[in-house]
Coordinates of C-alpha atoms in Angstrom, one line a residue:
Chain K
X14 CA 136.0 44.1 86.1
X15 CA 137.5 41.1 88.0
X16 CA 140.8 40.7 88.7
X17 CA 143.0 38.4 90.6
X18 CA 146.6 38.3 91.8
X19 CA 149.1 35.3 91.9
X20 CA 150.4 35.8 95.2
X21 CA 153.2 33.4 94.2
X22 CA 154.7 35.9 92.3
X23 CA 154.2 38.6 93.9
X24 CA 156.9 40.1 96.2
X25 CA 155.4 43.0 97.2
X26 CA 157.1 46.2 95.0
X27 CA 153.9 48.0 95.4
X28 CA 153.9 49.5 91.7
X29 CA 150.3 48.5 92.0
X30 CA 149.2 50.1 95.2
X31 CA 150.8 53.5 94.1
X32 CA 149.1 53.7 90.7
X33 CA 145.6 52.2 91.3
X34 CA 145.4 52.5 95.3
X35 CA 141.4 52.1 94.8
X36 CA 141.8 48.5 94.3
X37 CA 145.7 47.6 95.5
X38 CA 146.9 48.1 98.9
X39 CA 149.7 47.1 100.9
X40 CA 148.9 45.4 104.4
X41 CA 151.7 45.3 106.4
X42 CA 155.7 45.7 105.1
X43 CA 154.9 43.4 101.9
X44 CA 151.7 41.8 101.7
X45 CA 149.0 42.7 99.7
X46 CA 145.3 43.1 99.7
X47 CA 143.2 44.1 96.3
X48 CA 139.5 44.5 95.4
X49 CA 139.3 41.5 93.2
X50 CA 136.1 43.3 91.8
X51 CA 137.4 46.9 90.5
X52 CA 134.8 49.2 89.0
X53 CA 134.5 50.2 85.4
X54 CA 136.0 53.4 86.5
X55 CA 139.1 52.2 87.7
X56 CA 139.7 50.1 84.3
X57 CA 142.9 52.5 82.8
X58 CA 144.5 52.6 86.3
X59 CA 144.4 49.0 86.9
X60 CA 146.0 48.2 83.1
X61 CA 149.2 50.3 84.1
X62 CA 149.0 48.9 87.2
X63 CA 148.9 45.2 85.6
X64 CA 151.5 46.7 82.8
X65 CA 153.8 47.8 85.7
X66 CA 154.0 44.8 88.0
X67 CA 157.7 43.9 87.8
X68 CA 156.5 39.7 88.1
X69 CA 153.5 40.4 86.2
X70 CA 151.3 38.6 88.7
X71 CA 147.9 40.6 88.2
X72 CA 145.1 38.9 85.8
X73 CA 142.9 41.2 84.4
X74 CA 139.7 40.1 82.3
X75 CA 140.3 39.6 79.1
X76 CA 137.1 39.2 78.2
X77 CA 133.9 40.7 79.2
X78 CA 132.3 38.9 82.4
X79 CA 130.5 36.2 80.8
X80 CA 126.8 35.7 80.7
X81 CA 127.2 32.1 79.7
X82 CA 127.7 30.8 83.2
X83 CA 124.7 32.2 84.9
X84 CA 122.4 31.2 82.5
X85 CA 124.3 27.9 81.9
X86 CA 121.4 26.2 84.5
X87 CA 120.1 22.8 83.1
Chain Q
X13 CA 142.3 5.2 62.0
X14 CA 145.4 6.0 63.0
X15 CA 146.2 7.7 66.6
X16 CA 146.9 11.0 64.9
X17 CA 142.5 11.2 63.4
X18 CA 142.0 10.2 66.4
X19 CA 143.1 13.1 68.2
X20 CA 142.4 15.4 65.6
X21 CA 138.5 14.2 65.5
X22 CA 138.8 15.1 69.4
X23 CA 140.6 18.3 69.1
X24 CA 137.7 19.2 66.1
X25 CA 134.2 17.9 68.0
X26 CA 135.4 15.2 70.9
X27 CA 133.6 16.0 74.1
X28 CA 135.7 17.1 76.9
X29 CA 133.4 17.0 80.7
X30 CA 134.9 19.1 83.9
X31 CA 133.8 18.2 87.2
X32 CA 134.6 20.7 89.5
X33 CA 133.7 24.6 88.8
X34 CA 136.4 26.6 90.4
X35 CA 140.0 27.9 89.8
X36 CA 141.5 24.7 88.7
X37 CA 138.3 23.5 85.8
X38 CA 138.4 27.0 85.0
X39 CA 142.0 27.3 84.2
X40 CA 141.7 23.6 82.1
X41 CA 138.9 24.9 80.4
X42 CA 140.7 27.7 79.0
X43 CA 143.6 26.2 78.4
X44 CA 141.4 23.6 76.3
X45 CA 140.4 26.4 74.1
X46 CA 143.9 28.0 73.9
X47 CA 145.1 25.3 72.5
X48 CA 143.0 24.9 69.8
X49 CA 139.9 22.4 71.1
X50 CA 136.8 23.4 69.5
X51 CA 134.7 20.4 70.6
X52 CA 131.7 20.6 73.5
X53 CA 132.8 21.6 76.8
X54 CA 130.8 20.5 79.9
X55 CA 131.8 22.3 83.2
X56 CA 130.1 20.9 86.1
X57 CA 129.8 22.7 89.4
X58 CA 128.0 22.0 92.9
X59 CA 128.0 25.1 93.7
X60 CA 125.4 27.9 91.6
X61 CA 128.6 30.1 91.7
X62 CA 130.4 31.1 88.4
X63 CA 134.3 29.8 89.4
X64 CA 135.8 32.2 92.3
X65 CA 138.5 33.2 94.0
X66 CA 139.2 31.5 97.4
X67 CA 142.2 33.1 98.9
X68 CA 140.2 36.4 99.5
X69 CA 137.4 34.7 101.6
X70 CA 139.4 34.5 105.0
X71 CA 141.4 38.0 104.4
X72 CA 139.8 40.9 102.3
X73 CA 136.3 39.4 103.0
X74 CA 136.3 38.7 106.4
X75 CA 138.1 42.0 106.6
X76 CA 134.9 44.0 105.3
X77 CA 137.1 45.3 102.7
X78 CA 135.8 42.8 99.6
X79 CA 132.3 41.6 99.1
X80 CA 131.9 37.4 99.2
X81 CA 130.4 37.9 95.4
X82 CA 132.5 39.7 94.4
X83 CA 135.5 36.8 94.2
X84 CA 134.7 35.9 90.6
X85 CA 137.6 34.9 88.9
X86 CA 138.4 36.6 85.8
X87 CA 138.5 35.4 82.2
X88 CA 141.4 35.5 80.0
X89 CA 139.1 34.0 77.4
X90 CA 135.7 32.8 76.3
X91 CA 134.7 29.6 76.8
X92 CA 132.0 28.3 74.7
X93 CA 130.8 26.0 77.4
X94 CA 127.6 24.6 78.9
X95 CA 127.4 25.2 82.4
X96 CA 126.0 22.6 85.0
X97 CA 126.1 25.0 88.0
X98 CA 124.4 24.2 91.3
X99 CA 124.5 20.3 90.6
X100 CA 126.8 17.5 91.7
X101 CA 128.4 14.7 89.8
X102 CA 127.1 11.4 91.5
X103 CA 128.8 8.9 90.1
X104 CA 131.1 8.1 86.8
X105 CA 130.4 4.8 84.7
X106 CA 133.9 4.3 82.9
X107 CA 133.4 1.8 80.7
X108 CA 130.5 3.9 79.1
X109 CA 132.3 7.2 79.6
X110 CA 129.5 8.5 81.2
X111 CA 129.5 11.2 84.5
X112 CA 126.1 10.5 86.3
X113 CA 124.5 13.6 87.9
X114 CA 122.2 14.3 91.1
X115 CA 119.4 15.6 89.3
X116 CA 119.4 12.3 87.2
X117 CA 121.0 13.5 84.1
X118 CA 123.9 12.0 82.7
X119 CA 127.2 13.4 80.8
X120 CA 128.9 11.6 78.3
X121 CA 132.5 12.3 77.8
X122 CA 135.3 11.6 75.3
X123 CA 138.2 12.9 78.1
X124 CA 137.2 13.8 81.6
X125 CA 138.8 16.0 84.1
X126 CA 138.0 15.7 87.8
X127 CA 138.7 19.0 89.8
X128 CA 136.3 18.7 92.5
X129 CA 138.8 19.7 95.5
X130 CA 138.3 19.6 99.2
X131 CA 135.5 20.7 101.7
X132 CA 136.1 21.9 104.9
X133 CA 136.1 19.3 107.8
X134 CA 133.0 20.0 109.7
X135 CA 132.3 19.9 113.2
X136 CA 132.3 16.4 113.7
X137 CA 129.3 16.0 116.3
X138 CA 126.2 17.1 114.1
X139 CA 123.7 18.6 116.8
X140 CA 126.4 21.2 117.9
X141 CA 127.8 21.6 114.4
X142 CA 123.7 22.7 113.4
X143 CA 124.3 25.3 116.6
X144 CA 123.4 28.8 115.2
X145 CA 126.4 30.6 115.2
X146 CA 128.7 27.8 114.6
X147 CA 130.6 28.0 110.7
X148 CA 133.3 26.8 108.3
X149 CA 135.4 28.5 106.5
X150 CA 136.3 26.9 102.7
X151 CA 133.1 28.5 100.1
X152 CA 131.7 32.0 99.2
X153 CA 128.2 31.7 100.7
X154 CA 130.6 30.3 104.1
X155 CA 132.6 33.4 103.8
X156 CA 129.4 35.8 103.4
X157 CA 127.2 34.5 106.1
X158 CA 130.5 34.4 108.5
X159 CA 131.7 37.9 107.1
X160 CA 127.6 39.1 107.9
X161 CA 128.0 37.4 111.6
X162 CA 131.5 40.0 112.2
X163 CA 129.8 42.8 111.1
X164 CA 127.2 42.4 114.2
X165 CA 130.2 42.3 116.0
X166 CA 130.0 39.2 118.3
X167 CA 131.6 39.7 122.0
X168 CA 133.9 37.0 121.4
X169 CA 135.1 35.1 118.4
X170 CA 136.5 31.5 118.9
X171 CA 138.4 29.4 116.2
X172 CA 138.7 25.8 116.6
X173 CA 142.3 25.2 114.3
X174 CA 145.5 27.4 114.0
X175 CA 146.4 25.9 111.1
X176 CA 146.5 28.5 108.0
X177 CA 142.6 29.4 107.7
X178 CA 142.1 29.4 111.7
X179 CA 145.0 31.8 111.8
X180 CA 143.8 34.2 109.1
X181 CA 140.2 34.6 110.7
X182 CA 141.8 35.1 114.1
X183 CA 144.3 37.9 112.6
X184 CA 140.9 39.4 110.9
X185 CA 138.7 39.2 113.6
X186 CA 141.5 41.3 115.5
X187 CA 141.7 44.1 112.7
X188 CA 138.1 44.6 113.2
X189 CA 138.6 44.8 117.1
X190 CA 136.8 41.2 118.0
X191 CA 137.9 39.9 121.0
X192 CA 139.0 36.2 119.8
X193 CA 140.3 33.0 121.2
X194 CA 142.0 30.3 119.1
X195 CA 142.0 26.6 120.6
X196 CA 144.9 24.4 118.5
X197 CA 145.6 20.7 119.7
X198 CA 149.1 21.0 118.5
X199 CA 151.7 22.9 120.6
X200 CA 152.0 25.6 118.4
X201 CA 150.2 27.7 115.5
X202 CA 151.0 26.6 112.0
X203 CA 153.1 23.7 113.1
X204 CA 151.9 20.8 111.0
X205 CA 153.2 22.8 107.9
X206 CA 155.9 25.1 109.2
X207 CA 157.3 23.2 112.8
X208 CA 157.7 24.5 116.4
X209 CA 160.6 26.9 115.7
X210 CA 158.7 28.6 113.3
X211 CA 155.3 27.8 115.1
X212 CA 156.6 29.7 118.1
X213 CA 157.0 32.7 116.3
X214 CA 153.2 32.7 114.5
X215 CA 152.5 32.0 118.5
X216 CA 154.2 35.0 119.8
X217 CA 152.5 37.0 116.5
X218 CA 149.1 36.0 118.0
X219 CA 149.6 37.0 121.8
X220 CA 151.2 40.0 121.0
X221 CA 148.4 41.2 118.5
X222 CA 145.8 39.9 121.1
X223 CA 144.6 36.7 120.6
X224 CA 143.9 34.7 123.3
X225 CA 145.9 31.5 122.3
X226 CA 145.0 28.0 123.7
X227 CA 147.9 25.1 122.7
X228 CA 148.0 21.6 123.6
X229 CA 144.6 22.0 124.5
X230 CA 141.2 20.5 122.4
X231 CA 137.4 21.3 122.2
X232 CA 135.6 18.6 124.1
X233 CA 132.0 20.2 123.6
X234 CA 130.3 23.3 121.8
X235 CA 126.8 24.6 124.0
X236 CA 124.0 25.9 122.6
X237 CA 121.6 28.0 124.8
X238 CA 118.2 27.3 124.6
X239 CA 117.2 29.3 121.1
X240 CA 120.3 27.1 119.6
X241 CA 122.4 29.6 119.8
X242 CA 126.2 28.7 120.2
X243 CA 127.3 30.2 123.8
X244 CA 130.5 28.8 124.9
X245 CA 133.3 26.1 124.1
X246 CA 134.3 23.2 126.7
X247 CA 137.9 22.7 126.7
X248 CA 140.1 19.4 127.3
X249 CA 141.8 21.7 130.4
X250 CA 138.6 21.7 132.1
X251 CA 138.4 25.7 131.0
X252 CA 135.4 26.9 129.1
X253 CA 134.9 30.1 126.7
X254 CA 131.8 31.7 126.4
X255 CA 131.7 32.9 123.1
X256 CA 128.7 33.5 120.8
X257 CA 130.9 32.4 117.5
X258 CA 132.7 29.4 116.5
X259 CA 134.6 28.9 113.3
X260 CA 135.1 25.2 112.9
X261 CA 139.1 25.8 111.1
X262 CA 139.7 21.7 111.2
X263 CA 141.3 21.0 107.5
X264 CA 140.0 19.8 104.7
X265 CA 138.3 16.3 102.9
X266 CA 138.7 16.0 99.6
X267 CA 135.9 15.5 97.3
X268 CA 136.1 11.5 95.8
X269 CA 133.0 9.9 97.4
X270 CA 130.8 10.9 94.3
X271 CA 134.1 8.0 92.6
X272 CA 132.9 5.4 95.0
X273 CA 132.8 1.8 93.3
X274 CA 133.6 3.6 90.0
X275 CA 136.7 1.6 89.6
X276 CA 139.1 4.8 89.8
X277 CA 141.9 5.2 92.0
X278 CA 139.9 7.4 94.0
X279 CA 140.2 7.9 97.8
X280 CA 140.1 9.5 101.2
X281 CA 143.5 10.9 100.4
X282 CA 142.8 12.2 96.7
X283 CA 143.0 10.4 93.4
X284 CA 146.1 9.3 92.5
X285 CA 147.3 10.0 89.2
X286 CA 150.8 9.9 87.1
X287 CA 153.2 13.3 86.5
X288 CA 151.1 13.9 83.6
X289 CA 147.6 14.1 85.5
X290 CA 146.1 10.7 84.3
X291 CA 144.2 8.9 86.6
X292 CA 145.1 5.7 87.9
X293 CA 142.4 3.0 88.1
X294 CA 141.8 1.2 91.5
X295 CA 144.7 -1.7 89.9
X296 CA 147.2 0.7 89.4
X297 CA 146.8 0.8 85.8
X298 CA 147.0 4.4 84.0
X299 CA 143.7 5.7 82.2
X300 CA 143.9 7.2 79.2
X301 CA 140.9 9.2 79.1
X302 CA 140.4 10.7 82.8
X303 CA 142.7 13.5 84.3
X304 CA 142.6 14.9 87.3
X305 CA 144.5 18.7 88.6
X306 CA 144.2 20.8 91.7
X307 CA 143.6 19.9 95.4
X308 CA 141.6 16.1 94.7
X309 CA 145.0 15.1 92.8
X310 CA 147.8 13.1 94.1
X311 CA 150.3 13.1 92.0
X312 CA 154.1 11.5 92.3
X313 CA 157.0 14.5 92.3
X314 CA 160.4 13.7 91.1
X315 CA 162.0 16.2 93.1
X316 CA 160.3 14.8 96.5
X317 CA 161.4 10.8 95.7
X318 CA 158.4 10.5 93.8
X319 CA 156.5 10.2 96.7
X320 CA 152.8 11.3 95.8
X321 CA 151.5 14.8 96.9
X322 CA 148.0 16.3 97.7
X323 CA 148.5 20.0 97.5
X324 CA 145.8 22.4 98.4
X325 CA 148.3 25.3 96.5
X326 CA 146.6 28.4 94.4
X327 CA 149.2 28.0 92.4
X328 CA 149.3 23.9 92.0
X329 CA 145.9 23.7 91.2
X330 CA 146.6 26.7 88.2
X331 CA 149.7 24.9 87.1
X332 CA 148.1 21.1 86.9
X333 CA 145.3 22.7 85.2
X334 CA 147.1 23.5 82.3
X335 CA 149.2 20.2 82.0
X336 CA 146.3 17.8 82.5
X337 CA 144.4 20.1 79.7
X338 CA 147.9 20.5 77.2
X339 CA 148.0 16.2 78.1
X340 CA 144.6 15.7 77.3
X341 CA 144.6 16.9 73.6
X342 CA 148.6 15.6 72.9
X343 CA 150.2 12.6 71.5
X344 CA 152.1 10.8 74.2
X345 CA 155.8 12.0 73.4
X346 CA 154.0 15.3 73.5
X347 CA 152.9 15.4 77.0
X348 CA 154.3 17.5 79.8
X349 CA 155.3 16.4 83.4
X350 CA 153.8 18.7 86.2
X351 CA 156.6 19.5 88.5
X352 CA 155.7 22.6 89.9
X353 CA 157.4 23.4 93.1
X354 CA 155.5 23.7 95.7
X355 CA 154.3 27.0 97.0
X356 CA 152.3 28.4 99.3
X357 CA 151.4 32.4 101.2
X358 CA 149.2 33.8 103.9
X359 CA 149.3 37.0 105.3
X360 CA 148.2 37.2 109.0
X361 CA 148.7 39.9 111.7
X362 CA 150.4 42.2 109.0
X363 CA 153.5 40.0 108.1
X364 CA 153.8 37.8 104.8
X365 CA 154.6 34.3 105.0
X366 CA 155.6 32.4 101.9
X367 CA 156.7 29.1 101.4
X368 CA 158.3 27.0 98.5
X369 CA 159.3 23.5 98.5
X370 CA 158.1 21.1 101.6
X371 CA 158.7 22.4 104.4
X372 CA 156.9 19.4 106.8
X373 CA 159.3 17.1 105.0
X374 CA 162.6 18.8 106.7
X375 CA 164.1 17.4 109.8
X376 CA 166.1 20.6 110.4
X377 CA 165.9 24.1 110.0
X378 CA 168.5 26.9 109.6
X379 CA 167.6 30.9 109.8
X380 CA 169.5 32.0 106.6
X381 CA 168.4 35.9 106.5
X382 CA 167.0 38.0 109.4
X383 CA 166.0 36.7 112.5
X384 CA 163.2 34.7 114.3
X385 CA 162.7 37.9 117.2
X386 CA 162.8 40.5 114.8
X387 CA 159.9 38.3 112.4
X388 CA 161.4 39.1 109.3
X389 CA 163.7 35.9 108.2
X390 CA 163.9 33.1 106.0
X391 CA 164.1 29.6 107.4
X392 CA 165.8 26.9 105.4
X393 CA 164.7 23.1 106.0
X394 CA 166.7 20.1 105.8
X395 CA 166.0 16.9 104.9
X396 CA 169.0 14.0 104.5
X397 CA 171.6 16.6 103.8
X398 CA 169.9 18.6 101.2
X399 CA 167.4 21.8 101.0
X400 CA 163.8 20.6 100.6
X401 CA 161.8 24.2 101.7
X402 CA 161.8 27.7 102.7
X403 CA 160.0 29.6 104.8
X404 CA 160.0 33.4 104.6
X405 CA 158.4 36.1 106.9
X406 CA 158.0 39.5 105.3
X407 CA 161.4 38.3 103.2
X408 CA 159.2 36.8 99.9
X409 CA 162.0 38.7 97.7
X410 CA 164.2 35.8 98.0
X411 CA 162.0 33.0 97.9
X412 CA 163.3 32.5 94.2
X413 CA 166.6 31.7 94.9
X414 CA 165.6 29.4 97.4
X415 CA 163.2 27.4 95.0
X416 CA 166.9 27.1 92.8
X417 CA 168.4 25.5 95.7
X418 CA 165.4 22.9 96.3
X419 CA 165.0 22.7 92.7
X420 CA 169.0 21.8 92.1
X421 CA 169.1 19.8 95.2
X422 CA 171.6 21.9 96.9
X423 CA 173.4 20.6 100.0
X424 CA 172.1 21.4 103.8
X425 CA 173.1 23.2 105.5
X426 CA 173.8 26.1 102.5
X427 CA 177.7 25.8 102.5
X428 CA 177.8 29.8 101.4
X429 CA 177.2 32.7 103.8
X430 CA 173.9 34.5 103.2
X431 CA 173.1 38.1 102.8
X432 CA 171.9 39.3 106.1
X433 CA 172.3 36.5 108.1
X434 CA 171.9 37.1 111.8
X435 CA 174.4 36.3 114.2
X436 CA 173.6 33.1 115.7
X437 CA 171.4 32.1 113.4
X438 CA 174.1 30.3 111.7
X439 CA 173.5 26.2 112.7
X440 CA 170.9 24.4 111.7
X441 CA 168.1 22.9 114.6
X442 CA 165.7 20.5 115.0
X443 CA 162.9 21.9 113.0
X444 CA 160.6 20.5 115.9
X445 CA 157.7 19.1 113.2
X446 CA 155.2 16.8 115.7
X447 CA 155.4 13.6 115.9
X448 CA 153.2 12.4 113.1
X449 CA 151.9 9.2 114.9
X450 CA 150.1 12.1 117.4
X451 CA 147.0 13.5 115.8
X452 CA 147.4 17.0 115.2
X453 CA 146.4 20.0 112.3
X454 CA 147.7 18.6 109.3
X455 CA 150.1 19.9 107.2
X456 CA 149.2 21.9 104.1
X457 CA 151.0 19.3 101.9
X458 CA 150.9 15.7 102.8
X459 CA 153.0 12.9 101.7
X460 CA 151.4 9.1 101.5
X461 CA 153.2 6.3 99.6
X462 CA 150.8 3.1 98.1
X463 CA 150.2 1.1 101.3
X464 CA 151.5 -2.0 101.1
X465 CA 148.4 -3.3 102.8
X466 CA 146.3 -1.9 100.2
X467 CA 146.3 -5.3 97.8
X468 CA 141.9 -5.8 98.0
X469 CA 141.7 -2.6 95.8
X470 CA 138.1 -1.7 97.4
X471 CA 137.3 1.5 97.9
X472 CA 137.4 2.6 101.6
X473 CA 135.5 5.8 101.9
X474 CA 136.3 8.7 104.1
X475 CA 135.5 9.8 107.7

């Protein structure tokens, strides 16, 4: 699962690091560091972590990680 | 025909071509299909790599803590497209409507977008820039094979650059316990973007977590030992730093050679285009059929006297993306301006800075909140008697009323007392940007008007 985070909008309330601290972590007083590929396991904590974020800065795969561009070649 | 088939046939089964694989063609691309395009879709990509994240490359990366591959950006949708990955757009024909490519091929297009962004600045001399050991910092495979070099752990680490990128490496190379030292030809770090005032506080940040910080000071050689190994740095103050790696951290050049003698507006400093993302040609007139978003645009801002902007912003290139893409399939009265405020982060040494507005445009600058020793403030820039940026160290909470303030042109110096303002901190000073006839790092944003000197209209490539 691939994620990314707008660090515009984020200001750093940490709803994500406490309820998927696999992939979200705070570095420093408010700036974060995430895995921005989570495994398959961590797929229900990182929606409520998503669901949670009060600027709603987290994008999540919507759909499965496409085939089409590796095999896109010529 | 009226206009209206004509933009229906286009929406149906027109041909829409993307140059340029990464955040901002993504983001078009998608946008394309969300609003309703179900036509081809060409995305074209020098790199092999699938569109990826770049921010991550010089922190969780080079921290050990994210894998270089593992940057892929994710989908909010499918995309339907053909992929041209690993293969660069040579040339564009305009009157044909055709993008020519290296391997020969060429891509006909009913609307073209051009995302094709910056590179990093090499080392400028080639023999030592080829030195083993020697990198730059700006794609995945440079973040990998740089991230790989850390993990030997080197004796010493030196970065040519404190702008942005240069600081972020040095502030990861310390979290991993490398020894580092940072060379920057201006007197401070970050000052092209942020000025001294603020630039003496990202200085004090580095000594104090261990860098061994060079100002005022250039690289006048890089040595190789006799295996072409990098071994040590000549300095302009005579001094030399043995050092067995080198991150070149010099800016970046934005990607329009491939545009050369195409006819488009296309230049060292970006392609210029209107609000609305439409490429100008090389006589100032307004195409109709070729866009550009993200860091290759220039684009005119209302809110900055319409001067034109480059920004190499996350968050500008997502934001153009989308207007050049909604543009692209709408009816003139139906087209959006982009006037995203400027905005920019970085985290190094453990404290978030974030910045809105433009900051390098300010004469002055006032501490509103917190204070400068205690590096947790926010720093409000003047320009003519009215906001124009913020700066904010570990204080991005109130970044958003700032924006209001540039966005509603509020006066300068803020005529209302701030929350947690720090005594003293209470009258606006010079906000100690270099002189900008003195070559130094360049700003993250930069600010060029049409040169009045420009009437040939031949393309001048870049250096």
């Amino acid at each position: 699962m691939r994620l990314v985070v707008d660090l515009n909008r984020c200001q750093g309330y940490a709803q994500c690091a406490f309820l998927a601290p696999d992939v979200f972590a705070m570095h420093g007083e408010e700036a974060l560091l995430y895995r921005p590929e989570a495994d398959e396991a961590q797929r229900g904590r990182l929606a409520q972590a998503a669901a949670a974020c009060p600027v709603q800065a987290i994008v999540v795969d919507a759909v499965d990680a496409p085939a089409e561009a590796a095999s896109g070649e010529r | 025909m009226n206009g209206d088939g004509a933009l229906d046939r286009l929406r149906r089964e027109g041909r829409i071509v993307v140059v340029g694989a990464s955040l901002a063609g993504l983001r078009a691309a998608e946008t394309l299909r969300e609003k309703g395009f179900t036509g081809s879709l060409t995305m074209i990509g020098d790199e092999p790599h699938e569109p990826y994240d770049r921010p991550p490359l010089s922190k969780q990366v080079l921290l050990g803590a994210a894998t270089a591959d593992g940057t892929a950006l994710p989908r909010r949708r499918a995309l339907d497209a053909t992929w041209r990955l690993g293969v660069r757009a040579t040339g564009l024909d305009m009157a044909a409507r055709r993008v020519r490519l290296a391997d020969g091929d060429e891509v006909p297009y009913d609307r073209l977008l051009i995302a094709t962004g910056v590179r990093a600045r090499p080392w400028p001399r080639e023999e030592e820039a080829g030195l083993d050991g020697v990198f730059v910092l700006r794609t995945l495979d440079d973040a990998a094979a740089l991230g790989r070099r850390l993990a030997e752990g080197p004796r010493r680490v030196f970065v040519i650059g404190a702008g942005f990128t240069g600081s972020e490496i040095a502030s990861a190379c310390r979290e991993r316990g490398l020894a580092v030292t940072v060379a920057e030809r201006g007197a401070a770090p970050l000052v092209g973007a942020l000025g001294g005032v603020v630039g003496a506080v990202a200085a004090e940040l580095q000594r104090e977590h261990g860098v061994d910080l060079r100002c005022g000071v250039m690289v006048t050689a890089l040595e190789g030992d006799a295996s072409g190994r990098v071994r040590a740095a000549h300095l302009s103050d005579g001094s030399t730093v043995e050092t067995d790696v080198v991150v070149v951290s010099l800016g970046a050049t934005r990607n329009t050679e491939w545009l050369a003698g195409s006819g488009l507006g296309a230049g060292p400093r970006g392609i210029a285009c209107d609000a609305g993302c439409r490429a100008f040609d090389i006589r100032g007139i307004v195409t109709d059929d070729i866009y550009v978003a993200g860091d290759v645009a220039r684009s005119p801002h209302p809110l900055f006297g319409y001067q034109f902007l480059s920004l190499e912003h996350w968050g500008n290139a997502v934001c153009q993306a989308e207007i050049a893409a909604h543009n692209m399939l709408s009816e003139s009265a139906d087209r959006l301006p982009h006037m995203w405020v400027p905005a920019f982060w970085s985290a190094q040494f453990g404290v978030n800075i974030k910045s809105v507005g433009v900051p390098s445009m300010g004469t002055e600058i006032l501490v509103s909140q917190g204070s400068l020793m205690d590096r947790r403030f926010v720093g409000v820039y003047g320009y003519q008697g009215r906001v124009i940026g913020a700066v904010a160290f570990d204080h991005a909470r109130w970044l958003p009323f700032y924006q209001e303030l540039i966005e509603t042109t509020a006066p300068f110096p803020p005529a209302f007392p701030m929350v947690g303002r720090s005594p003293g901190g209470q009258r606006p000073v010079d906000a100690d940007f270099p002189d900008p006839s003195v070559p130094t790092h360049g700003p993250t944003v930069t600010l060029s008007g049409y040169s009045p000197a420009d009437r040939r209209m031949t393309f001048t490539p870049a250096h």
